[in-house]
Amino acid sequence: MLCAMLRRLLLVPVLLGLCATPAQAHNPEVRFITEHVVPKGLVVGGTTVGGLSGLDYDRRTGKWILISDDRVAPRFYEGRLSRKGVEFTDVHSLVGPNGPYPAGTVDPEDIRVDRRTGDLLWSQEGDRTPTTLIDPSVQFSKRDGAFGRALPTPEDLRMKPESGPRRNEALEGLTFALGGTLVVTAVEGPLLQDGPPATPAKGAVSRVVVQTRTGQVVAQYRYQQEPLFAPDASTGVTAILEKSPGVYLVLERSYSPTLGNKVRLFEYRPLQNRKRLLADIGTFPVSRVDNLEGMAWGPDGTLWLVSDDNFNATQVTQFIALAVR
């Protein structure tokens, strides 16, 4: 049964092209519900809350898990999130197979709760510098942050001098799919071998990679990003989330130093090679559009987004709740 579903839905071991529907502001399928902004400098367990780049709801505990991309002290928070507000209750360090990660060796980005085991699955971007190449990775951790196991990094995604992800443009988005049998990751920007970054005239091509729970690559898809909305902007995919079998929500975040952030929510159907715009977050009645990087379903079907403030005094940790039909 599972094998048949895999073949029907996702087992396409080639890179596919992608066509996009014409852009629009947003459609009636997505409705704004509420927004929360976390007080600046909030301290939980001796750590400053910030850098939140991924979140997920844990049905076993009734709490939310929120990962921080602090490269010095990689960690995740537990808390409560609802239409009434947000509360942080605990914090846990993410620990490697040989103990605490040396500062700067991991860059956490997204996190999911494994409904089968209660463990945590999280992605990190690795690093690329003139002297250091650190592969991105996806790994399981226990609920206390202890290391579980790592999935093998696909060869195409390994940091090599001539190929692999650009710096800070690796495994940004992560989701379970097909009842938890598959692990799906989204690469933030184009791999070196997949072409140049986006321009105002043409969007870049990034990848969505599908693996089994043990790490076998069963499919890779081209994801055509939007062109830059301003000449001085940068852009990338920051989150991916299964909506239904074979259908995903994708968050594209662009930033211009002069115009700020532009974040758009797309529906992505890799087998049909199509994406369509569901919402431009800036058209909703929010206080601002910050650096939205995380996306997850709440227990009542609400879609929650969270922003990474980069521990920057001019940015905020922002939660936005949407109703998606």
mmCIF file of C-alpha atoms in Angstrom:
data_model
loop_
_atom_site.group_PDB
_atom_site.id
_atom_site.type_symbol
_atom_site.label_atom_id
_atom_site.label_comp_id
_atom_site.label_asym_id
_atom_site.label_seq_id
_atom_site.Cartn_x
_atom_site.Cartn_y
_atom_site.Cartn_z
ATOM 1 C CA MET A 1 0.000 0.000 0.000
ATOM 2 C CA LEU A 2 2.735 2.465 1.016
ATOM 3 C CA CYS A 3 4.887 1.634 -1.982
ATOM 4 C CA ALA A 4 1.943 2.187 -4.306
ATOM 5 C CA MET A 5 1.219 5.553 -2.710
ATOM 6 C CA LEU A 6 4.847 6.578 -3.012
ATOM 7 C CA ARG A 7 4.936 5.693 -6.678
ATOM 8 C CA ARG A 8 1.698 7.530 -7.332
ATOM 9 C CA LEU A 9 2.504 10.680 -5.378
ATOM 10 C CA LEU A 10 6.195 11.362 -5.094
ATOM 11 C CA LEU A 11 8.578 8.866 -6.636
ATOM 12 C CA VAL A 12 9.877 10.964 -9.499
ATOM 13 C CA PRO A 13 13.668 10.742 -9.317
ATOM 14 C CA VAL A 14 14.299 13.606 -11.735
ATOM 15 C CA LEU A 15 14.378 17.384 -11.535
ATOM 16 C CA LEU A 16 11.176 18.801 -12.938
ATOM 17 C CA GLY A 17 10.375 22.226 -14.359
ATOM 18 C CA LEU A 18 7.773 24.462 -12.743
ATOM 19 C CA CYS A 19 5.110 26.787 -14.058
ATOM 20 C CA ALA A 20 3.593 29.497 -11.879
ATOM 21 C CA THR A 21 0.134 31.011 -12.107
ATOM 22 C CA PRO A 22 -0.087 34.799 -12.476
ATOM 23 C CA ALA A 23 0.604 36.736 -9.291
ATOM 24 C CA GLN A 24 -2.224 38.178 -7.189
ATOM 25 C CA ALA A 25 -2.452 39.751 -3.738
ATOM 26 C CA HIS A 26 -4.185 36.825 -2.010
ATOM 27 C CA ASN A 27 -7.365 34.867 -2.446
ATOM 28 C CA PRO A 28 -10.366 33.985 -0.262
ATOM 29 C CA GLU A 29 -8.757 30.658 0.639
ATOM 30 C CA VAL A 30 -6.511 32.430 3.170
ATOM 31 C CA ARG A 31 -7.821 34.657 5.967
ATOM 32 C CA PHE A 32 -5.930 36.617 8.611
ATOM 33 C CA ILE A 33 -6.758 35.669 12.209
ATOM 34 C CA THR A 34 -4.333 37.362 14.605
ATOM 35 C CA GLU A 35 -0.780 38.515 15.315
ATOM 36 C CA HIS A 36 1.441 38.354 18.412
ATOM 37 C CA VAL A 37 4.755 40.169 18.916
ATOM 38 C CA VAL A 38 7.082 38.900 21.651
ATOM 39 C CA PRO A 39 8.532 41.520 24.019
ATOM 40 C CA LYS A 40 12.099 42.341 23.075
ATOM 41 C CA GLY A 41 14.739 40.817 25.325
ATOM 42 C CA LEU A 42 12.489 38.151 26.821
ATOM 43 C CA VAL A 43 14.645 35.716 28.832
ATOM 44 C CA VAL A 44 13.702 32.035 29.281
ATOM 45 C CA GLY A 45 15.976 29.618 31.127
ATOM 46 C CA GLY A 46 18.867 32.059 31.048
ATOM 47 C CA THR A 47 18.631 32.543 27.262
ATOM 48 C CA THR A 48 17.262 35.425 25.230
ATOM 49 C CA VAL A 49 14.346 34.378 23.037
ATOM 50 C CA GLY A 50 15.217 35.120 19.434
ATOM 51 C CA GLY A 51 16.282 33.662 16.118
ATOM 52 C CA LEU A 52 13.106 31.579 15.893
ATOM 53 C CA SER A 53 13.249 30.003 12.461
ATOM 54 C CA GLY A 54 10.932 26.980 12.834
ATOM 55 C CA LEU A 55 8.055 25.709 14.944
ATOM 56 C CA ASP A 56 5.739 22.735 15.302
ATOM 57 C CA TYR A 57 2.927 21.548 17.565
ATOM 58 C CA ASP A 58 3.434 18.478 19.751
ATOM 59 C CA ARG A 59 0.120 16.665 20.109
ATOM 60 C CA ARG A 60 1.531 14.426 22.847
ATOM 61 C CA THR A 61 2.268 17.287 25.222
ATOM 62 C CA GLY A 62 -0.030 20.011 23.927
ATOM 63 C CA LYS A 63 2.975 22.321 23.646
ATOM 64 C CA TRP A 64 4.743 24.028 20.781
ATOM 65 C CA ILE A 65 8.383 23.440 19.860
ATOM 66 C CA LEU A 66 10.309 26.457 18.525
ATOM 67 C CA ILE A 67 13.881 26.227 17.256
ATOM 68 C CA SER A 68 16.413 29.051 17.515
ATOM 69 C CA ASP A 69 19.106 29.473 14.868
ATOM 70 C CA ASP A 70 21.646 30.743 17.377
ATOM 71 C CA ARG A 71 24.932 29.319 16.036
ATOM 72 C CA VAL A 72 26.661 29.803 19.386
ATOM 73 C CA ALA A 73 24.064 27.997 21.516
ATOM 74 C CA PRO A 74 21.714 25.912 19.309
ATOM 75 C CA ARG A 75 18.490 25.242 21.202
ATOM 76 C CA PHE A 76 14.735 24.900 21.092
ATOM 77 C CA TYR A 77 11.998 26.292 23.262
ATOM 78 C CA GLU A 78 8.756 24.792 24.475
ATOM 79 C CA GLY A 79 5.685 26.915 24.931
ATOM 80 C CA ARG A 80 2.016 27.567 24.399
ATOM 81 C CA LEU A 81 0.630 29.373 21.384
ATOM 82 C CA SER A 82 -2.988 30.227 20.697
ATOM 83 C CA ARG A 83 -5.124 33.026 19.341
ATOM 84 C CA LYS A 84 -4.956 34.581 22.814
ATOM 85 C CA GLY A 85 -1.184 34.834 23.003
ATOM 86 C CA VAL A 86 2.199 33.110 23.275
ATOM 87 C CA GLU A 87 4.033 31.809 26.358
ATOM 88 C CA PHE A 88 7.507 30.255 26.584
ATOM 89 C CA THR A 89 7.817 27.604 29.294
ATOM 90 C CA ASP A 90 11.200 25.894 28.832
ATOM 91 C CA VAL A 91 14.378 25.721 26.767
ATOM 92 C CA HIS A 92 16.616 22.778 25.780
ATOM 93 C CA SER A 93 20.082 22.699 24.206
ATOM 94 C CA LEU A 94 20.560 20.690 21.018
ATOM 95 C CA VAL A 95 23.437 18.274 21.590
ATOM 96 C CA GLY A 96 25.545 16.464 18.999
ATOM 97 C CA PRO A 97 26.731 12.850 18.955
ATOM 98 C CA ASN A 98 29.907 13.836 20.830
ATOM 99 C CA GLY A 99 28.408 16.347 23.233
ATOM 100 C CA PRO A 100 27.634 20.063 22.868
ATOM 101 C CA TYR A 101 28.157 21.448 19.382
ATOM 102 C CA PRO A 102 31.218 23.673 19.089
ATOM 103 C CA ALA A 103 30.158 27.277 18.478
ATOM 104 C CA GLY A 104 29.493 28.012 14.813
ATOM 105 C CA THR A 105 29.318 24.399 13.597
ATOM 106 C CA VAL A 106 25.528 24.128 13.230
ATOM 107 C CA ASP A 107 22.947 26.628 12.028
ATOM 108 C CA PRO A 108 19.477 25.300 13.001
ATOM 109 C CA GLU A 109 16.633 26.326 10.713
ATOM 110 C CA ASP A 110 13.470 24.200 10.934
ATOM 111 C CA ILE A 111 11.981 21.611 13.269
ATOM 112 C CA ARG A 112 9.195 19.000 13.247
ATOM 113 C CA VAL A 113 7.760 16.681 15.868
ATOM 114 C CA ASP A 114 7.801 13.010 14.831
ATOM 115 C CA ARG A 115 4.274 11.830 15.644
ATOM 116 C CA ARG A 116 5.433 8.210 15.567
ATOM 117 C CA THR A 117 8.033 8.497 18.311
ATOM 118 C CA GLY A 118 7.695 11.946 19.854
ATOM 119 C CA ASP A 119 11.285 12.711 18.825
ATOM 120 C CA LEU A 120 12.292 15.923 17.055
ATOM 121 C CA LEU A 121 13.505 16.231 13.475
ATOM 122 C CA TRP A 122 15.464 19.364 12.618
ATOM 123 C CA SER A 123 17.500 20.781 9.774
ATOM 124 C CA GLN A 124 20.659 22.887 9.823
ATOM 125 C CA GLU A 125 22.419 24.772 7.064
ATOM 126 C CA GLY A 126 26.066 23.949 7.645
ATOM 127 C CA ASP A 127 28.527 26.587 6.460
ATOM 128 C CA ARG A 128 30.656 27.704 3.537
ATOM 129 C CA THR A 129 33.650 29.962 4.120
ATOM 130 C CA PRO A 130 36.950 30.381 2.237
ATOM 131 C CA THR A 131 38.549 27.943 4.691
ATOM 132 C CA THR A 132 35.688 25.743 5.960
ATOM 133 C CA LEU A 133 33.013 23.573 4.375
ATOM 134 C CA ILE A 134 30.378 22.113 6.721
ATOM 135 C CA ASP A 135 27.616 20.016 5.189
ATOM 136 C CA PRO A 136 23.981 20.819 5.903
ATOM 137 C CA SER A 137 22.084 18.012 7.607
ATOM 138 C CA VAL A 138 18.788 16.692 8.916
ATOM 139 C CA GLN A 139 18.804 14.853 12.226
ATOM 140 C CA PHE A 140 16.610 13.354 14.884
ATOM 141 C CA SER A 141 16.950 14.463 18.509
ATOM 142 C CA LYS A 142 15.279 13.285 21.675
ATOM 143 C CA ARG A 143 12.748 15.486 23.437
ATOM 144 C CA ASP A 144 15.447 16.711 25.811
ATOM 145 C CA GLY A 145 17.710 17.727 22.903
ATOM 146 C CA ALA A 146 20.000 14.686 23.059
ATOM 147 C CA PHE A 147 21.296 13.457 19.707
ATOM 148 C CA GLY A 148 19.411 10.583 18.072
ATOM 149 C CA ARG A 149 20.589 9.953 14.528
ATOM 150 C CA ALA A 150 21.343 11.886 11.354
ATOM 151 C CA LEU A 151 20.051 11.272 7.861
ATOM 152 C CA PRO A 152 22.773 11.043 5.207
ATOM 153 C CA THR A 153 23.138 14.344 3.363
ATOM 154 C CA PRO A 154 22.324 13.867 -0.355
ATOM 155 C CA GLU A 155 25.459 14.117 -2.476
ATOM 156 C CA ASP A 156 24.091 17.075 -4.469
ATOM 157 C CA LEU A 157 23.580 19.033 -1.247
ATOM 158 C CA ARG A 158 27.040 18.510 0.238
ATOM 159 C CA MET A 159 29.331 21.518 0.544
ATOM 160 C CA LYS A 160 32.022 21.211 -2.102
ATOM 161 C CA PRO A 161 34.267 23.903 -3.582
ATOM 162 C CA GLU A 162 32.486 23.694 -6.932
ATOM 163 C CA SER A 163 28.969 22.633 -5.960
ATOM 164 C CA GLY A 164 26.399 22.475 -3.211
ATOM 165 C CA PRO A 165 24.555 25.246 -1.355
ATOM 166 C CA ARG A 166 25.647 28.830 -1.147
ATOM 167 C CA ARG A 167 26.398 30.186 2.321
ATOM 168 C CA ASN A 168 23.233 30.608 4.415
ATOM 169 C CA GLU A 169 21.107 29.219 1.574
ATOM 170 C CA ALA A 170 20.919 25.518 2.389
ATOM 171 C CA LEU A 171 18.293 23.369 4.158
ATOM 172 C CA GLU A 172 15.917 26.060 5.353
ATOM 173 C CA GLY A 173 12.536 24.270 5.167
ATOM 174 C CA LEU A 174 11.528 20.849 6.522
ATOM 175 C CA THR A 175 8.325 18.810 6.733
ATOM 176 C CA PHE A 176 7.155 15.267 7.210
ATOM 177 C CA ALA A 177 4.938 13.955 4.415
ATOM 178 C CA LEU A 178 2.735 10.991 3.599
ATOM 179 C CA GLY A 179 1.882 10.159 7.179
ATOM 180 C CA GLY A 180 5.432 10.617 8.428
ATOM 181 C CA THR A 181 6.943 8.121 5.992
ATOM 182 C CA LEU A 182 8.833 10.810 4.077
ATOM 183 C CA VAL A 183 11.110 13.700 5.006
ATOM 184 C CA VAL A 184 10.905 16.697 2.657
ATOM 185 C CA THR A 185 13.418 19.536 2.698
ATOM 186 C CA ALA A 186 13.511 22.819 0.807
ATOM 187 C CA VAL A 187 16.782 24.475 -0.138
ATOM 188 C CA GLU A 188 16.640 28.215 0.468
ATOM 189 C CA GLY A 189 18.539 29.315 -2.629
ATOM 190 C CA PRO A 190 19.982 27.846 -5.816
ATOM 191 C CA LEU A 191 22.794 25.318 -5.496
ATOM 192 C CA LEU A 192 26.000 26.432 -7.183
ATOM 193 C CA GLN A 193 25.368 23.855 -9.908
ATOM 194 C CA ASP A 194 21.740 24.973 -10.411
ATOM 195 C CA GLY A 195 22.340 28.470 -11.664
ATOM 196 C CA PRO A 196 22.652 32.073 -10.481
ATOM 197 C CA PRO A 197 20.726 33.862 -7.727
ATOM 198 C CA ALA A 198 17.454 35.593 -8.522
ATOM 199 C CA THR A 199 17.328 38.954 -10.315
ATOM 200 C CA PRO A 200 14.457 41.423 -10.833
ATOM 201 C CA ALA A 201 13.952 39.850 -14.254
ATOM 202 C CA LYS A 202 14.136 36.156 -13.337
ATOM 203 C CA GLY A 203 13.721 34.034 -10.231
ATOM 204 C CA ALA A 204 16.301 31.484 -9.156
ATOM 205 C CA VAL A 205 15.807 27.721 -9.207
ATOM 206 C CA SER A 206 16.088 25.940 -5.869
ATOM 207 C CA ARG A 207 15.320 22.331 -4.910
ATOM 208 C CA VAL A 208 12.843 20.328 -2.896
ATOM 209 C CA VAL A 209 14.306 16.983 -1.820
ATOM 210 C CA VAL A 210 12.261 13.961 -0.730
ATOM 211 C CA GLN A 211 13.860 11.253 1.423
ATOM 212 C CA THR A 212 12.684 8.237 3.347
ATOM 213 C CA ARG A 213 13.005 8.226 7.133
ATOM 214 C CA THR A 214 16.333 6.439 6.739
ATOM 215 C CA GLY A 215 17.619 9.028 4.257
ATOM 216 C CA GLN A 216 17.204 7.367 0.862
ATOM 217 C CA VAL A 217 16.535 10.053 -1.759
ATOM 218 C CA VAL A 218 13.383 9.162 -3.673
ATOM 219 C CA ALA A 219 12.787 12.427 -5.543
ATOM 220 C CA GLN A 220 14.167 15.865 -6.231
ATOM 221 C CA TYR A 221 12.141 18.710 -7.715
ATOM 222 C CA ARG A 222 12.978 22.073 -9.201
ATOM 223 C CA TYR A 223 11.300 24.928 -7.390
ATOM 224 C CA GLN A 224 11.067 28.138 -9.416
ATOM 225 C CA GLN A 225 11.343 31.140 -7.113
ATOM 226 C CA GLU A 226 9.857 34.544 -7.863
ATOM 227 C CA PRO A 227 11.975 37.354 -9.348
ATOM 228 C CA LEU A 228 13.297 39.975 -6.935
ATOM 229 C CA PHE A 229 10.678 42.600 -6.023
ATOM 230 C CA ALA A 230 13.373 45.290 -5.767
ATOM 231 C CA PRO A 231 16.851 45.709 -7.312
ATOM 232 C CA ASP A 232 18.547 45.606 -3.905
ATOM 233 C CA ALA A 233 16.571 42.611 -2.589
ATOM 234 C CA SER A 234 17.575 39.070 -1.741
ATOM 235 C CA THR A 235 15.150 36.159 -1.657
ATOM 236 C CA GLY A 236 14.730 32.511 -0.729
ATOM 237 C CA VAL A 237 12.457 29.696 0.392
ATOM 238 C CA THR A 238 12.192 29.734 4.186
ATOM 239 C CA ALA A 239 9.597 27.041 4.970
ATOM 240 C CA ILE A 240 7.732 24.107 3.470
ATOM 241 C CA LEU A 241 4.750 22.281 4.980
ATOM 242 C CA GLU A 242 2.625 19.404 3.746
ATOM 243 C CA LYS A 243 -0.930 20.567 3.080
ATOM 244 C CA SER A 244 -2.254 17.253 1.778
ATOM 245 C CA PRO A 245 -0.650 14.263 -0.003
ATOM 246 C CA GLY A 246 1.383 15.657 -2.888
ATOM 247 C CA VAL A 247 0.508 19.285 -2.059
ATOM 248 C CA TYR A 248 2.713 21.667 -0.060
ATOM 249 C CA LEU A 249 2.650 25.177 1.292
ATOM 250 C CA VAL A 250 5.855 27.119 0.602
ATOM 251 C CA LEU A 251 6.928 30.400 2.155
ATOM 252 C CA GLU A 252 9.089 32.706 0.049
ATOM 253 C CA ARG A 253 10.748 35.546 1.953
ATOM 254 C CA SER A 254 12.439 38.480 0.241
ATOM 255 C CA TYR A 255 14.259 41.365 1.873
ATOM 256 C CA SER A 256 15.232 44.791 0.597
ATOM 257 C CA PRO A 257 17.305 47.158 2.781
ATOM 258 C CA THR A 258 15.221 50.056 1.462
ATOM 259 C CA LEU A 259 11.740 48.468 1.342
ATOM 260 C CA GLY A 260 11.861 45.798 4.044
ATOM 261 C CA ASN A 261 10.439 42.280 3.887
ATOM 262 C CA LYS A 262 8.051 40.831 1.359
ATOM 263 C CA VAL A 263 6.712 37.377 2.265
ATOM 264 C CA ARG A 264 4.424 35.302 0.072
ATOM 265 C CA LEU A 265 2.636 32.019 0.680
ATOM 266 C CA PHE A 266 2.360 29.614 -2.244
ATOM 267 C CA GLU A 267 0.671 26.290 -2.854
ATOM 268 C CA TYR A 268 3.120 23.939 -4.550
ATOM 269 C CA ARG A 269 2.239 20.768 -6.473
ATOM 270 C CA PRO A 270 5.512 19.174 -7.612
ATOM 271 C CA LEU A 271 3.927 16.380 -9.629
ATOM 272 C CA GLN A 272 1.933 18.908 -11.669
ATOM 273 C CA ASN A 273 4.946 21.228 -11.871
ATOM 274 C CA ARG A 274 2.837 24.117 -10.573
ATOM 275 C CA LYS A 275 2.730 26.712 -7.859
ATOM 276 C CA ARG A 276 0.119 29.361 -7.182
ATOM 277 C CA LEU A 277 0.073 32.388 -4.939
ATOM 278 C CA LEU A 278 -2.199 32.061 -1.934
ATOM 279 C CA ALA A 279 -1.287 35.215 -0.026
ATOM 280 C CA ASP A 280 1.040 38.178 0.193
ATOM 281 C CA ILE A 281 1.420 38.569 3.959
ATOM 282 C CA GLY A 282 1.858 42.320 3.583
ATOM 283 C CA THR A 283 -1.756 42.689 2.447
ATOM 284 C CA PHE A 284 -3.061 41.520 5.834
ATOM 285 C CA PRO A 285 -3.638 43.893 8.794
ATOM 286 C CA VAL A 286 -0.330 43.127 10.526
ATOM 287 C CA SER A 287 1.850 45.630 12.377
ATOM 288 C CA ARG A 288 4.732 44.843 10.036
ATOM 289 C CA VAL A 289 6.103 41.994 7.941
ATOM 290 C CA ASP A 290 9.243 40.752 9.622
ATOM 291 C CA ASN A 291 11.643 37.961 8.656
ATOM 292 C CA LEU A 292 9.076 35.140 8.571
ATOM 293 C CA GLU A 293 10.858 31.781 8.426
ATOM 294 C CA GLY A 294 8.734 29.148 10.225
ATOM 295 C CA MET A 295 5.358 27.629 9.372
ATOM 296 C CA ALA A 296 3.263 24.933 11.065
ATOM 297 C CA TRP A 297 -0.288 23.693 11.607
ATOM 298 C CA GLY A 298 -1.901 24.269 14.978
ATOM 299 C CA PRO A 299 -4.164 21.720 16.706
ATOM 300 C CA ASP A 300 -7.288 23.412 15.324
ATOM 301 C CA GLY A 301 -5.990 23.629 11.747
ATOM 302 C CA THR A 302 -4.761 27.213 12.075
ATOM 303 C CA LEU A 303 -1.607 27.974 10.097
ATOM 304 C CA TRP A 304 1.032 29.710 12.222
ATOM 305 C CA LEU A 305 4.026 31.682 10.944
ATOM 306 C CA VAL A 306 6.972 32.871 13.049
ATOM 307 C CA SER A 307 9.742 35.370 12.319
ATOM 308 C CA ASP A 308 13.462 35.140 13.005
ATOM 309 C CA ASP A 309 14.557 38.475 14.486
ATOM 310 C CA ASN A 310 18.242 37.664 13.873
ATOM 311 C CA PHE A 311 18.848 38.973 17.421
ATOM 312 C CA ASN A 312 18.681 42.398 15.802
ATOM 313 C CA ALA A 313 17.412 45.393 17.756
ATOM 314 C CA THR A 314 15.391 46.645 14.774
ATOM 315 C CA GLN A 315 13.552 43.353 14.205
ATOM 316 C CA VAL A 316 10.910 41.468 16.203
ATOM 317 C CA THR A 317 9.770 37.937 16.969
ATOM 318 C CA GLN A 318 6.365 37.886 15.313
ATOM 319 C CA PHE A 319 3.661 35.213 15.208
ATOM 320 C CA ILE A 320 0.912 35.380 12.580
ATOM 321 C CA ALA A 321 -2.122 33.067 12.491
ATOM 322 C CA LEU A 322 -3.959 32.353 9.250
ATOM 323 C CA ALA A 323 -7.002 30.309 8.315
ATOM 324 C CA VAL A 324 -6.329 28.292 5.166
ATOM 325 C CA ARG A 325 -9.273 26.678 3.421
#
